[in-house]
PDB file of C-alpha atoms in Angstrom:
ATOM      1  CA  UNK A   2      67.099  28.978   6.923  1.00 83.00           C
ATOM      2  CA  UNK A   3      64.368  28.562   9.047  1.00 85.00           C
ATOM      3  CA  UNK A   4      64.204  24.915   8.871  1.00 81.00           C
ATOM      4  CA  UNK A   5      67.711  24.673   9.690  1.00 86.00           C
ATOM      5  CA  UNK A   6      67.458  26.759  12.568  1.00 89.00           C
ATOM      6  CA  UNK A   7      64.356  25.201  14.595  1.00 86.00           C
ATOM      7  CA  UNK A   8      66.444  21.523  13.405  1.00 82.00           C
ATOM      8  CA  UNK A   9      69.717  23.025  15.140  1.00 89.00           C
ATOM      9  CA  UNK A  10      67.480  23.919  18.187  1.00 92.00           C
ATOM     10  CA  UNK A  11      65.566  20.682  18.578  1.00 88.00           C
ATOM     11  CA  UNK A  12      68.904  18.852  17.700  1.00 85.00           C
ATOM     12  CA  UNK A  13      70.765  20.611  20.480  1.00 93.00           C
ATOM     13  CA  UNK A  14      67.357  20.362  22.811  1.00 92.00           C
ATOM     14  CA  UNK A  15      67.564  16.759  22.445  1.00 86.00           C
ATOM     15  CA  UNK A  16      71.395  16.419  22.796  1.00 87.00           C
ATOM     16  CA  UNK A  17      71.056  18.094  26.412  1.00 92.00           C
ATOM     17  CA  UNK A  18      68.354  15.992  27.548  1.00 88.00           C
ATOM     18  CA  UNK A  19      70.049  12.975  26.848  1.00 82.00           C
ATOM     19  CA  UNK A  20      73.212  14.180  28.405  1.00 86.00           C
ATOM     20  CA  UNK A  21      71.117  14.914  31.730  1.00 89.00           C
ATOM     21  CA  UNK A  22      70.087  11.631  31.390  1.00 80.00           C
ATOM     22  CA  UNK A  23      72.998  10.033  31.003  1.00 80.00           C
ATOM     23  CA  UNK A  24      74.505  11.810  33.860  1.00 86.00           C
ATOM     24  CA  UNK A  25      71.150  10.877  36.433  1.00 84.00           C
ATOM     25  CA  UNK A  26      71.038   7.217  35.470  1.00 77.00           C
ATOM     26  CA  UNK A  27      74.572   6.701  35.482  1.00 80.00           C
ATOM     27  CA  UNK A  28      74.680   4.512  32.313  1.00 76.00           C
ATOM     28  CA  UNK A  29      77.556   4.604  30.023  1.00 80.00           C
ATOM     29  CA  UNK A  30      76.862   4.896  26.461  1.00 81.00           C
ATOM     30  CA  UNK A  31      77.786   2.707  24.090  1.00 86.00           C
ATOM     31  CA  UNK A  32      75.923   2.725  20.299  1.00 86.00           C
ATOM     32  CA  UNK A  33      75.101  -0.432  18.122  1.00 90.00           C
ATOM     33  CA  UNK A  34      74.688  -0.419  14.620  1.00 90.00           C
ATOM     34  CA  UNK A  35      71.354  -1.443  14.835  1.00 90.00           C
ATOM     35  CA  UNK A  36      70.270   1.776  16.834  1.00 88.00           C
ATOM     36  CA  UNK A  37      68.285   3.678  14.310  1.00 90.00           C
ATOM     37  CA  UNK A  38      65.427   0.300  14.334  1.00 90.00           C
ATOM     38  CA  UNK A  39      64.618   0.825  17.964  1.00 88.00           C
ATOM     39  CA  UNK A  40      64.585   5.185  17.125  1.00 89.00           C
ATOM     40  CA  UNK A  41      62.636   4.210  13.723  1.00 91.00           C
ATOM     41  CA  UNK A  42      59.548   2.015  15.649  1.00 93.00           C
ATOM     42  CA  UNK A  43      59.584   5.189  18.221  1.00 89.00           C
ATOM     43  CA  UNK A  44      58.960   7.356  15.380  1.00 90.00           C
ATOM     44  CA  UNK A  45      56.341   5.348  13.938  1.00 92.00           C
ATOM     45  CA  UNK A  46      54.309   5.437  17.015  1.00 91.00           C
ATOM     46  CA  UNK A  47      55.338   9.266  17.383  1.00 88.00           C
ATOM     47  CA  UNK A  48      53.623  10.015  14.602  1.00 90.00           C
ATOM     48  CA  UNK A  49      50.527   8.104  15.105  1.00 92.00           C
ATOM     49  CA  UNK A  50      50.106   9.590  18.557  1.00 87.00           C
ATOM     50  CA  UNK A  51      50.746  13.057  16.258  1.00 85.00           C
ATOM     51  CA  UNK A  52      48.139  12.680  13.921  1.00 90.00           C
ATOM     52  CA  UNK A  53      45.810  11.544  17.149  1.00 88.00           C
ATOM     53  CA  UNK A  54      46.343  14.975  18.629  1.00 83.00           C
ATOM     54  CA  UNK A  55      46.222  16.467  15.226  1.00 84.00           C
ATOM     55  CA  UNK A  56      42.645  15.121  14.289  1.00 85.00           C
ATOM     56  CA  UNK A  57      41.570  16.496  17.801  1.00 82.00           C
ATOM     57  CA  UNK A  58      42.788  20.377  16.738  1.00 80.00           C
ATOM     58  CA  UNK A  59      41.029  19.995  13.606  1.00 79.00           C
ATOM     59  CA  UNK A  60      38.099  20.356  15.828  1.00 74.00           C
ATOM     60  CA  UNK A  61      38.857  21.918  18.634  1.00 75.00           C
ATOM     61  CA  UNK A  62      41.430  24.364  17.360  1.00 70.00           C
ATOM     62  CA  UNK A  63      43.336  24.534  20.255  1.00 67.00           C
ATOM     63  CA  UNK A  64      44.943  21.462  22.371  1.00 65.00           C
ATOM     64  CA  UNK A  65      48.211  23.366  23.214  1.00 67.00           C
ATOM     65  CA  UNK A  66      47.337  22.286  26.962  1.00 72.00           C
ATOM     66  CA  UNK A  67      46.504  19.083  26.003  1.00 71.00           C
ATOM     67  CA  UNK A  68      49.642  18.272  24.630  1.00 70.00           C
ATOM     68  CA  UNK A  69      51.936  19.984  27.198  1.00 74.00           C
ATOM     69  CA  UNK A  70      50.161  17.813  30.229  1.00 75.00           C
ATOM     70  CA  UNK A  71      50.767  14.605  27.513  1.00 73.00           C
ATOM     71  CA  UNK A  72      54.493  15.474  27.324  1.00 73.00           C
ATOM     72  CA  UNK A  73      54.434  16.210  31.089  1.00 75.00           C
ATOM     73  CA  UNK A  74      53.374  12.699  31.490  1.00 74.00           C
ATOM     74  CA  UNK A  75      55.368  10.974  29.451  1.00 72.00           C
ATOM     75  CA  UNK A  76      58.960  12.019  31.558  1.00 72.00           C
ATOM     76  CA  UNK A  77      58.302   9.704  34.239  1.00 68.00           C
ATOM     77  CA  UNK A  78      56.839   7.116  31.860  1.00 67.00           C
ATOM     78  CA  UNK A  79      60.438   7.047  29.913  1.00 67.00           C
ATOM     79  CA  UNK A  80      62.818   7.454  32.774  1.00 66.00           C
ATOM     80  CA  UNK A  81      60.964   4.176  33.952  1.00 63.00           C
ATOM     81  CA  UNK A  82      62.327   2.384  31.398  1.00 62.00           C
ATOM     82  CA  UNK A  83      65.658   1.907  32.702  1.00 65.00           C
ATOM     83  CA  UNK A  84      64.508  -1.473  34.336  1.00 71.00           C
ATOM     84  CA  UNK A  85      62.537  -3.418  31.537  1.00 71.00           C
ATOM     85  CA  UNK A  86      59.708  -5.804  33.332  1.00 73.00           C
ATOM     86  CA  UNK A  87      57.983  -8.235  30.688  1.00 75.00           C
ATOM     87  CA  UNK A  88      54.714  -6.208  31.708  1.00 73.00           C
ATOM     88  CA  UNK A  89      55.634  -3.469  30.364  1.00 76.00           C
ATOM     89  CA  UNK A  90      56.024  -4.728  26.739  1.00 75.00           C
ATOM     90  CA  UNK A  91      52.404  -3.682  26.206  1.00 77.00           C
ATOM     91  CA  UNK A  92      51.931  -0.168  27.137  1.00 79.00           C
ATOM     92  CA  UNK A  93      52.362   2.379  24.484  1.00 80.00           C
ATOM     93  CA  UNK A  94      56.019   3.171  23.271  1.00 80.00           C
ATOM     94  CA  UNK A  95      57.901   0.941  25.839  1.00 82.00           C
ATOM     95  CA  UNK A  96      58.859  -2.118  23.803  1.00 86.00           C
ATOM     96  CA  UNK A  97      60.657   1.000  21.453  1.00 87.00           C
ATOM     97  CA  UNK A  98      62.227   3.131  24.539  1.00 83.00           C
ATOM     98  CA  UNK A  99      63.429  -0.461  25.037  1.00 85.00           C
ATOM     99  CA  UNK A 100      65.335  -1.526  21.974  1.00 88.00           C
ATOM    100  CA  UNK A 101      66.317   2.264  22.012  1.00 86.00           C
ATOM    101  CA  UNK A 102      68.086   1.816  25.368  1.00 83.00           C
ATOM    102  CA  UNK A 103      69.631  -1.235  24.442  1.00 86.00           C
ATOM    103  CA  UNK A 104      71.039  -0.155  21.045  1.00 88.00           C
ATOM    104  CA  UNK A 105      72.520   3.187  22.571  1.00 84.00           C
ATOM    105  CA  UNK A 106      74.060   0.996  25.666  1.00 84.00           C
ATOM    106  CA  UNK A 107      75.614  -2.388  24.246  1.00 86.00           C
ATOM    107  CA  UNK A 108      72.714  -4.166  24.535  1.00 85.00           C
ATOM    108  CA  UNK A 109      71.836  -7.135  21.838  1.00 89.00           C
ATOM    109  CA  UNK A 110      68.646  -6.925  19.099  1.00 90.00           C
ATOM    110  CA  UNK A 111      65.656  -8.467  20.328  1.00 87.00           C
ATOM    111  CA  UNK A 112      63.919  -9.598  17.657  1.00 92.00           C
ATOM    112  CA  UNK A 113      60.504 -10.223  19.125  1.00 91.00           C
ATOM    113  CA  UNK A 114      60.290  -6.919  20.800  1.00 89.00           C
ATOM    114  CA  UNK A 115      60.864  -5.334  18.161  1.00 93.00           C
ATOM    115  CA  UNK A 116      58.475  -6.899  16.375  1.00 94.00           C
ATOM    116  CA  UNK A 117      55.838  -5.882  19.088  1.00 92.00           C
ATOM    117  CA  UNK A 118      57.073  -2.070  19.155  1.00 92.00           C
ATOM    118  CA  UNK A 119      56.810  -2.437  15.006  1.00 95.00           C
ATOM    119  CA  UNK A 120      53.243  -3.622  15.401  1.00 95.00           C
ATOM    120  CA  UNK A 121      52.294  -0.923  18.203  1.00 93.00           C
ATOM    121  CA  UNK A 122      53.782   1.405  16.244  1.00 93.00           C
ATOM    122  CA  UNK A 123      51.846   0.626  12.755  1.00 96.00           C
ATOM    123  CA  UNK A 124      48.680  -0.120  14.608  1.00 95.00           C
ATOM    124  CA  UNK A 125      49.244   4.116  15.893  1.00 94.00           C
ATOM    125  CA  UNK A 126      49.871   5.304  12.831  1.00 95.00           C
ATOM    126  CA  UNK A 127      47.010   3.253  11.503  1.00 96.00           C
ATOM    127  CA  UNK A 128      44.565   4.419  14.005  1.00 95.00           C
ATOM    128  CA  UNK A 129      46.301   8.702  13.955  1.00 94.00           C
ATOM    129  CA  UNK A 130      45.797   8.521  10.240  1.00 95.00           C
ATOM    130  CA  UNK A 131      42.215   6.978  10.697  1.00 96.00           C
ATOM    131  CA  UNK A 132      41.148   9.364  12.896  1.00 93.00           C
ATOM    132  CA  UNK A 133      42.601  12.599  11.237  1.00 92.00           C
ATOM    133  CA  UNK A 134      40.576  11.563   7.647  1.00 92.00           C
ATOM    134  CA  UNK A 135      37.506  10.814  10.120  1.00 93.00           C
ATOM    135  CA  UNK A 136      37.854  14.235  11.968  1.00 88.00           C
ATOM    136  CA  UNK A 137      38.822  15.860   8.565  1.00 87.00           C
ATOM    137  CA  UNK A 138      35.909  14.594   6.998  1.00 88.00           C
ATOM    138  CA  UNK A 139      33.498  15.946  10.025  1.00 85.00           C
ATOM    139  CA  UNK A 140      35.094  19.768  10.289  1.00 83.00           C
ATOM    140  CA  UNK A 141      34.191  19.579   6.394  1.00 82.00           C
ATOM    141  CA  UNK A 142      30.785  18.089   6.502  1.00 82.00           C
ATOM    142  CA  UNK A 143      29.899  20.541   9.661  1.00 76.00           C
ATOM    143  CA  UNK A 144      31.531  23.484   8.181  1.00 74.00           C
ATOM    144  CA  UNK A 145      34.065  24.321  10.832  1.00 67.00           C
ATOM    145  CA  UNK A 146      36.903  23.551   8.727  1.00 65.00           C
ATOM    146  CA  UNK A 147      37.369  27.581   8.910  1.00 60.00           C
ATOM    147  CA  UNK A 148      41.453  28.916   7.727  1.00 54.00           C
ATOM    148  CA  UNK A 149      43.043  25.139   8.425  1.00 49.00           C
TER     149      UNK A 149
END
């Protein structure tokens, strides 16, 4: 029951957030079949950039702040999206927000960048999991592991 609530929450979260953002960038939604690729890469690198901040708490214990000033950040990197420049095919998550926003307005697949948000996004889970067995490994060895 739990589960379902907090899902219903974030579900409905999300649902408003994109309606607000429909309704300040004045773009007109209109989903492609091949939608869930450009949400899929996202997720990828999403969870890489989880387990990075999840190695960190296994030593620190505590990088609430951390990760609220990280979300902070990221609103103005995403609502930047909304006019793709080649440059910006190599920061973190754009090439995804990118094939995101064209799949939920009209746009057609691009191939290559979604190759490139595919390979950012394996080389972040690569390099979250990497770092949460290296972290693990050093809360164990120093004995800080403690209750987690």
């Amino acid at each position: 029951m739990r589960l379902i609530a907090q899902g219903t929450v974030i579900l409905t979260e999300n649902f408003l957030v994109l309606l607000i953002l429909v309704v300040l960038t004045g773009v007109t939604l209109e989903v492609t079949p091949w939608w869930p690729l450009g949400i899929g890469v996202v997720l990828l690198a999403a969870v890489g950039i989880s387990l990075l901040v999840g190695a960190l708490a296994l030593y620190f214990k505590q990088v609430d702040n951390v990760f609220t000033l990280i979300q902070f950040l990221l609103i103005p990197y995403f609502l930047s999206f909304i006019q793709w420049q080649p440059y910006m095919a190599y920061l973190p998550f754009s090439p995804g927000a990118h094939l995101v926003r064209l799949g939920l307005t009209g746009g057609e697949f691009d191939r290559e960048i979604f190759l490139l948000a595919l390979l950012q996004g394996l080389l972040l889970f690569g390099a979250g999991l990497w770092a949460m067995a290296y972290m693990y490994r050093l809360v164990r060895r120093r004995g800080i592991l403690g209750r987690f």
